[in-house]
Amino acid sequence: MSVVKGIPRLRSLAIGLVLVLAGALFHPSAAAAASARLRLLDFNACDQYGRNAACDATPTQRASAIVASINSFAPNVVTLQEVCRSTVDMALASLGPAWKAQFFSTFTTTDSRCQSVDHTCGIAVLARSPVLTNPQSSTLGVETSGEVRTLLCIDVTIGLAVRACTTHLTSGSDANAAVQSNKALDQIGAWTTANTVLVGGDFNLNVRACGNADVSTGLRRWYSTRFGAGVTRCYTGVGSMYEVDQYRAGGDGVYDETTLGSAKIDFVFGNRQHVNADVDGDATTSSLSDHDPLRGTLTAHD
């Protein structure tokens, strides 16, 4: 009699155990953070048709090359500088509806480099994201030419929520670029604790120029741990960012690759609060720009 009564009781306990396990499987604890291996491509596109021999490709050719590079590397985010709105529009049309873009005009051309009705040129963030939200632009400085140096940021969803930013700092003055760099970081620093922040840009500060005080002033607040000039790592970072081409213990030994002649002035950063140290960077080559594209790979987490 007691055995017969125990069978329903055991069945009830078993069902309860299954439900508990199912709940654990389908409702992970808050401690289980989401993570994703992400790729970011940064490229100063040098949209200078008819003005710069090193960049003498038509907008159509440039857009086609950008799309080919994106399709080859399969990045989640692309940051572009020195690019015409028309080039971004052509690239986006070729990439298809899975890609979205946020463009910011830093100046309007008076020549034929941007061969469309819209003659604006500037910076852009492209992402393979359902939507782009919360765009923000911050002025970092204004050139005598009227070009506005700007930090552009946008929220994207690429496996997890990410704040993606780009900038193009002044050329010809390391001191001015350093001031602009720190202004950009002041803006970004407010987000690094709560958010995954990725930044790709042309800073015009040569991280390989070991001993340059302006380079140190402009970059040391970005970098976590030592950086610069390859193995010598002559600068001390005091910031919260990992740079994909930055030396790290246990890395493959390839870092501080050149992106403009013998200089490294293009960067891809991720904040260490939400990015692991297993970063990797690779500068490729381009026949239609005086810059080389920089590919970055990193693991981001909530």
PDB file of C-alpha atoms in Angstrom, residues 1-9:
ATOM      1  CA  MET A   1       0.000   0.000   0.000  1.00  0.00           C
ATOM      2  CA  SER A   2       2.737   2.426   0.886  1.00  0.00           C
ATOM      3  CA  VAL A   3       4.559   1.531  -2.374  1.00  0.00           C
ATOM      4  CA  VAL A   4       1.511   2.370  -4.485  1.00  0.00           C
ATOM      5  CA  LYS A   5       1.136   5.740  -2.743  1.00  0.00           C
ATOM      6  CA  GLY A   6       4.854   6.504  -3.246  1.00  0.00           C
ATOM      7  CA  ILE A   7       4.759   6.199  -7.047  1.00  0.00           C
ATOM      8  CA  PRO A   8       2.692   9.358  -7.646  1.00  0.00           C
ATOM      9  CA  ARG A   9       4.880  11.149  -5.105  1.00  0.00           C
TER      10      ARG A   9
END
